[in-house]
mmCIF file of C-alpha atoms in Angstrom:
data_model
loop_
_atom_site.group_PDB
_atom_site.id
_atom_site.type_symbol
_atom_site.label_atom_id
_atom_site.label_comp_id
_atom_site.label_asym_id
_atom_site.label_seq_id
_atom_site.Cartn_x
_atom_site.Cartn_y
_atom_site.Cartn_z
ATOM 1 C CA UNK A 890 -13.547 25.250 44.477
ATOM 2 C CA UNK A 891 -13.200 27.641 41.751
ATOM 3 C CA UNK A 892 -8.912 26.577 40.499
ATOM 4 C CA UNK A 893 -8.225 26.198 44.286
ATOM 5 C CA UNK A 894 -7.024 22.782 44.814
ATOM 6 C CA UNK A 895 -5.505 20.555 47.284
ATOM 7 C CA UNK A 896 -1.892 20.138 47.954
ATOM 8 C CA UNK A 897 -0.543 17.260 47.004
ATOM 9 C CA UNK A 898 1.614 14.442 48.918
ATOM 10 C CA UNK A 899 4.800 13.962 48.168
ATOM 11 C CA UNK A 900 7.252 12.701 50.909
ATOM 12 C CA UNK A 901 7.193 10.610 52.672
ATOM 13 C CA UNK A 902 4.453 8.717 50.454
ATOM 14 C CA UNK A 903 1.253 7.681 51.542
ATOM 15 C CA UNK A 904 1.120 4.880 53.266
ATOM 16 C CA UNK A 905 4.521 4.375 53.405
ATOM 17 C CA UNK A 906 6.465 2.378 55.366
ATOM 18 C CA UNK A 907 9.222 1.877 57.317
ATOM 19 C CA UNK A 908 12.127 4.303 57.462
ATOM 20 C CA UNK A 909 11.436 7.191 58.643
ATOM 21 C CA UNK A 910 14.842 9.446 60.013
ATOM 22 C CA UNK A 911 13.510 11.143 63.438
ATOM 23 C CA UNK A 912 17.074 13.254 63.432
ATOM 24 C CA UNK A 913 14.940 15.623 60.894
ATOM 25 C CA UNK A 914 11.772 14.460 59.774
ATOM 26 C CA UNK A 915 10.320 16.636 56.548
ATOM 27 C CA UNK A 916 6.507 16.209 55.905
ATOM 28 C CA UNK A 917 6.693 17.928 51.858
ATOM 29 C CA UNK A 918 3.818 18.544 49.869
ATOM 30 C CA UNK A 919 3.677 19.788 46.026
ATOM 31 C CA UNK A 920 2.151 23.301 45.882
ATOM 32 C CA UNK A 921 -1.819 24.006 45.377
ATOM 33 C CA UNK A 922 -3.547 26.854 43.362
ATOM 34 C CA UNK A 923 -1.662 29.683 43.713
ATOM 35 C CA UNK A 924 -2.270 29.568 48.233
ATOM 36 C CA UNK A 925 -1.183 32.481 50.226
ATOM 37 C CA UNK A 926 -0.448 29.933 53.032
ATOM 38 C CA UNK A 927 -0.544 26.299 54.168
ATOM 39 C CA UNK A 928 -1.681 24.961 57.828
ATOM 40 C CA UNK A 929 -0.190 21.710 58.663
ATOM 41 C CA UNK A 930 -2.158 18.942 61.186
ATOM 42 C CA UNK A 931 -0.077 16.095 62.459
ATOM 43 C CA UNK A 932 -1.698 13.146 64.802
ATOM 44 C CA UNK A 933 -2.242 9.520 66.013
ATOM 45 C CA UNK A 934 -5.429 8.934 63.669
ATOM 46 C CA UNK A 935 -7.355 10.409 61.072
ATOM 47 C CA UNK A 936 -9.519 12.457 63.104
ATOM 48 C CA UNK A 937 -7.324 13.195 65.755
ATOM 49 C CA UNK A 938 -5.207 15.711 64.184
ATOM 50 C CA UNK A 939 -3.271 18.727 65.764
ATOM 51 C CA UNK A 940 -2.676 22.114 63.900
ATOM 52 C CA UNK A 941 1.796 22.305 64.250
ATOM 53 C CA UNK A 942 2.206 24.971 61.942
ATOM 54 C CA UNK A 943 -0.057 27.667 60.417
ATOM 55 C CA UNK A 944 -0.374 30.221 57.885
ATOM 56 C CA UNK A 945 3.031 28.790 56.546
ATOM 57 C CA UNK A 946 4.410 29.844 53.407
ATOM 58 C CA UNK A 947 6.419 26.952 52.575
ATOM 59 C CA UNK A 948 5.645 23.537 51.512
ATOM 60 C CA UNK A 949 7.263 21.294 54.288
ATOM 61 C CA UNK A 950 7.100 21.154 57.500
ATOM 62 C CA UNK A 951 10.429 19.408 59.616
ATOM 63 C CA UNK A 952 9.092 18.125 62.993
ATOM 64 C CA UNK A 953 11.062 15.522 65.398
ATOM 65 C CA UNK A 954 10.127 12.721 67.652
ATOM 66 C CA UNK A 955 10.190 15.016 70.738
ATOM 67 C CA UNK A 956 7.279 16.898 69.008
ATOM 68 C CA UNK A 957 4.884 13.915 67.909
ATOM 69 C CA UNK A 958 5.788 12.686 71.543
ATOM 70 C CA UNK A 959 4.008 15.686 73.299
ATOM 71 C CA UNK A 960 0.965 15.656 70.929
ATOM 72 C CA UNK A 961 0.777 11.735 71.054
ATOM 73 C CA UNK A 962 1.667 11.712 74.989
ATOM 74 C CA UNK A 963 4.678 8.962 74.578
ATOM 75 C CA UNK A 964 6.608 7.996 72.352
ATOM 76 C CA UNK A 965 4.773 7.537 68.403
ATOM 77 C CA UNK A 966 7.061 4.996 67.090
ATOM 78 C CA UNK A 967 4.612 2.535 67.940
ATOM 79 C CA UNK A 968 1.883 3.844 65.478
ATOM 80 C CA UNK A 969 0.863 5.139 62.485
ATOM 81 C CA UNK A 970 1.648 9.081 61.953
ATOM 82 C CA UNK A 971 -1.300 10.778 60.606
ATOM 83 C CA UNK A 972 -0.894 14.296 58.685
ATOM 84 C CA UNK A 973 -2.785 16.666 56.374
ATOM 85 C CA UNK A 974 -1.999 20.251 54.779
ATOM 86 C CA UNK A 975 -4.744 22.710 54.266
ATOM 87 C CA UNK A 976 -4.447 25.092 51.715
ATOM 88 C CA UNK A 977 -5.191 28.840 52.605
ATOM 89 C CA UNK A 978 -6.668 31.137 50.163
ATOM 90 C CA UNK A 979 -7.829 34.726 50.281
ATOM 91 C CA UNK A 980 -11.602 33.771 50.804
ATOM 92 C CA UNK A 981 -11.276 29.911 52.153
ATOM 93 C CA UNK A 982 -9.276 27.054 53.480
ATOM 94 C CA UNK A 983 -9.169 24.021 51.276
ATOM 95 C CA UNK A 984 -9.185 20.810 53.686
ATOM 96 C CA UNK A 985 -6.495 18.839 52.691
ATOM 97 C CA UNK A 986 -6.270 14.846 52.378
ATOM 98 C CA UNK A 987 -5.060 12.818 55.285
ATOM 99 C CA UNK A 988 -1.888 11.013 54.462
ATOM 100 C CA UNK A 989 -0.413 8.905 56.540
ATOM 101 C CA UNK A 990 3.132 7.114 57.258
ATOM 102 C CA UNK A 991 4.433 3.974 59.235
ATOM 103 C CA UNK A 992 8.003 5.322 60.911
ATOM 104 C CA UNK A 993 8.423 1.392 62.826
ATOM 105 C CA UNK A 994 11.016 -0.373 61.391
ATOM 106 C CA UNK A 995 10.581 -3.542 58.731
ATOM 107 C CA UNK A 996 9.629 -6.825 60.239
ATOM 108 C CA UNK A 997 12.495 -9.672 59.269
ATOM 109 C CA UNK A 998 11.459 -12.139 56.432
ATOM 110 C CA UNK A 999 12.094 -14.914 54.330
ATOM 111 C CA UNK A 1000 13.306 -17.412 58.126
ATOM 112 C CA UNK A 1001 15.829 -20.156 57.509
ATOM 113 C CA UNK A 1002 14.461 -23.073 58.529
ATOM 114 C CA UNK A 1003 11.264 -21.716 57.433
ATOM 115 C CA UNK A 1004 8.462 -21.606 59.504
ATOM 116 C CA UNK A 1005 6.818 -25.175 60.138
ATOM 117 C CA UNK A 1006 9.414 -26.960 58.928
ATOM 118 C CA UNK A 1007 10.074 -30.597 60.097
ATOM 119 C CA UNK A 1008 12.984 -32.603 61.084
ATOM 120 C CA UNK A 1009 15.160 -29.549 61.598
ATOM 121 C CA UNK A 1010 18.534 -30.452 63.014
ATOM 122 C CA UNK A 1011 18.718 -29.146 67.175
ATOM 123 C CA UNK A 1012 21.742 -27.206 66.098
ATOM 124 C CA UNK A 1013 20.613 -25.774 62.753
ATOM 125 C CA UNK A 1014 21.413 -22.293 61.763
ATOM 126 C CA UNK A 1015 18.822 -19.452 62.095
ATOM 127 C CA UNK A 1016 18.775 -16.692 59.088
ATOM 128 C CA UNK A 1017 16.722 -14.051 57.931
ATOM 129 C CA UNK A 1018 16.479 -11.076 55.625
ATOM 130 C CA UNK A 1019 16.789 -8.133 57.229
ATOM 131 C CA UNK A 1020 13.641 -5.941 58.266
ATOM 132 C CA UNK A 1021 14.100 -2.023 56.899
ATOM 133 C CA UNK A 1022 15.620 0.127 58.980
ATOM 134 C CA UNK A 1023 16.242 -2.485 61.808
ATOM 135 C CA UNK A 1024 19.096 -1.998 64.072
ATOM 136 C CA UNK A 1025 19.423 -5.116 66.344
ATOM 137 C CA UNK A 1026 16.487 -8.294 66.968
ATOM 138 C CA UNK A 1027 15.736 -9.987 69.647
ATOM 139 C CA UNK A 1028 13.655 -13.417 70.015
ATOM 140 C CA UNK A 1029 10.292 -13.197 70.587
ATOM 141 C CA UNK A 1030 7.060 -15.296 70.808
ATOM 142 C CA UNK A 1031 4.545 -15.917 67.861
#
């Protein structure tokens, strides 16, 4: 493409996972070949991604759950946030990657008893490691 490149990923990671803060969300990207503007694409899969901001100078983009709500139509918390930055130059737009985040929180690990064990007392204490980013638990069925 001639010394125009892609931007690069940078926070949060790709494929990363859990832990994302919905107060302020910032997508950040490093910098391509000297572009005179970036579009950003954020969406519920790969190839279903909508254009949020364009022509931007700046390399991150800020959006909040109230955003990804309307493009996802309810709440995204339950998936897998898709996003990719296209680098605009003078003569072309450079399609970006698609990176992509998990914002639910960590699943608990590491049970006490452990799972399947045998002649565990009827009043023996339940533990666990926290999940990431977990605020409460509740029981549930396997």
């Amino acid at each position: 493409n001639g010394g125009q490149d892609k931007a690069t990923c940078v926070s949060p990671a790709n494929g990363s996972c859990p832990g994302i803060d919905w107060s302020g969300m910032t997508l950040v990207w490093s910098y391509a070949s000297a572009p005179i503007g970036y579009d950003v694409y954020v969406g519920p899969a790969p190839d279903n991604l909508t254009e949020v901001s364009a022509y931007q100078s700046g390399t991150s983009y800020t959006t909040s759950l109230e955003e990804l709500s309307s493009l996802w139509g309810q709440t995204p918390i339950n998936g897998v946030v898709y996003w990719r930055i296209d680098s605009v130059f003078p003569s072309i737009t450079v399609t970006g990657d698609v990176w992509s985040f998990d914002p639910r929180p960590g699943k608990p690990s590491n049970p006490t008893p452990a799972d399947g064990a045998i002649d565990v007392s009827g009043t023996a204490a339940l533990s666990w490691d926290a999940g990431a980013f977990a605020d409460t638990y509740q029981p549930g069925s396997s």
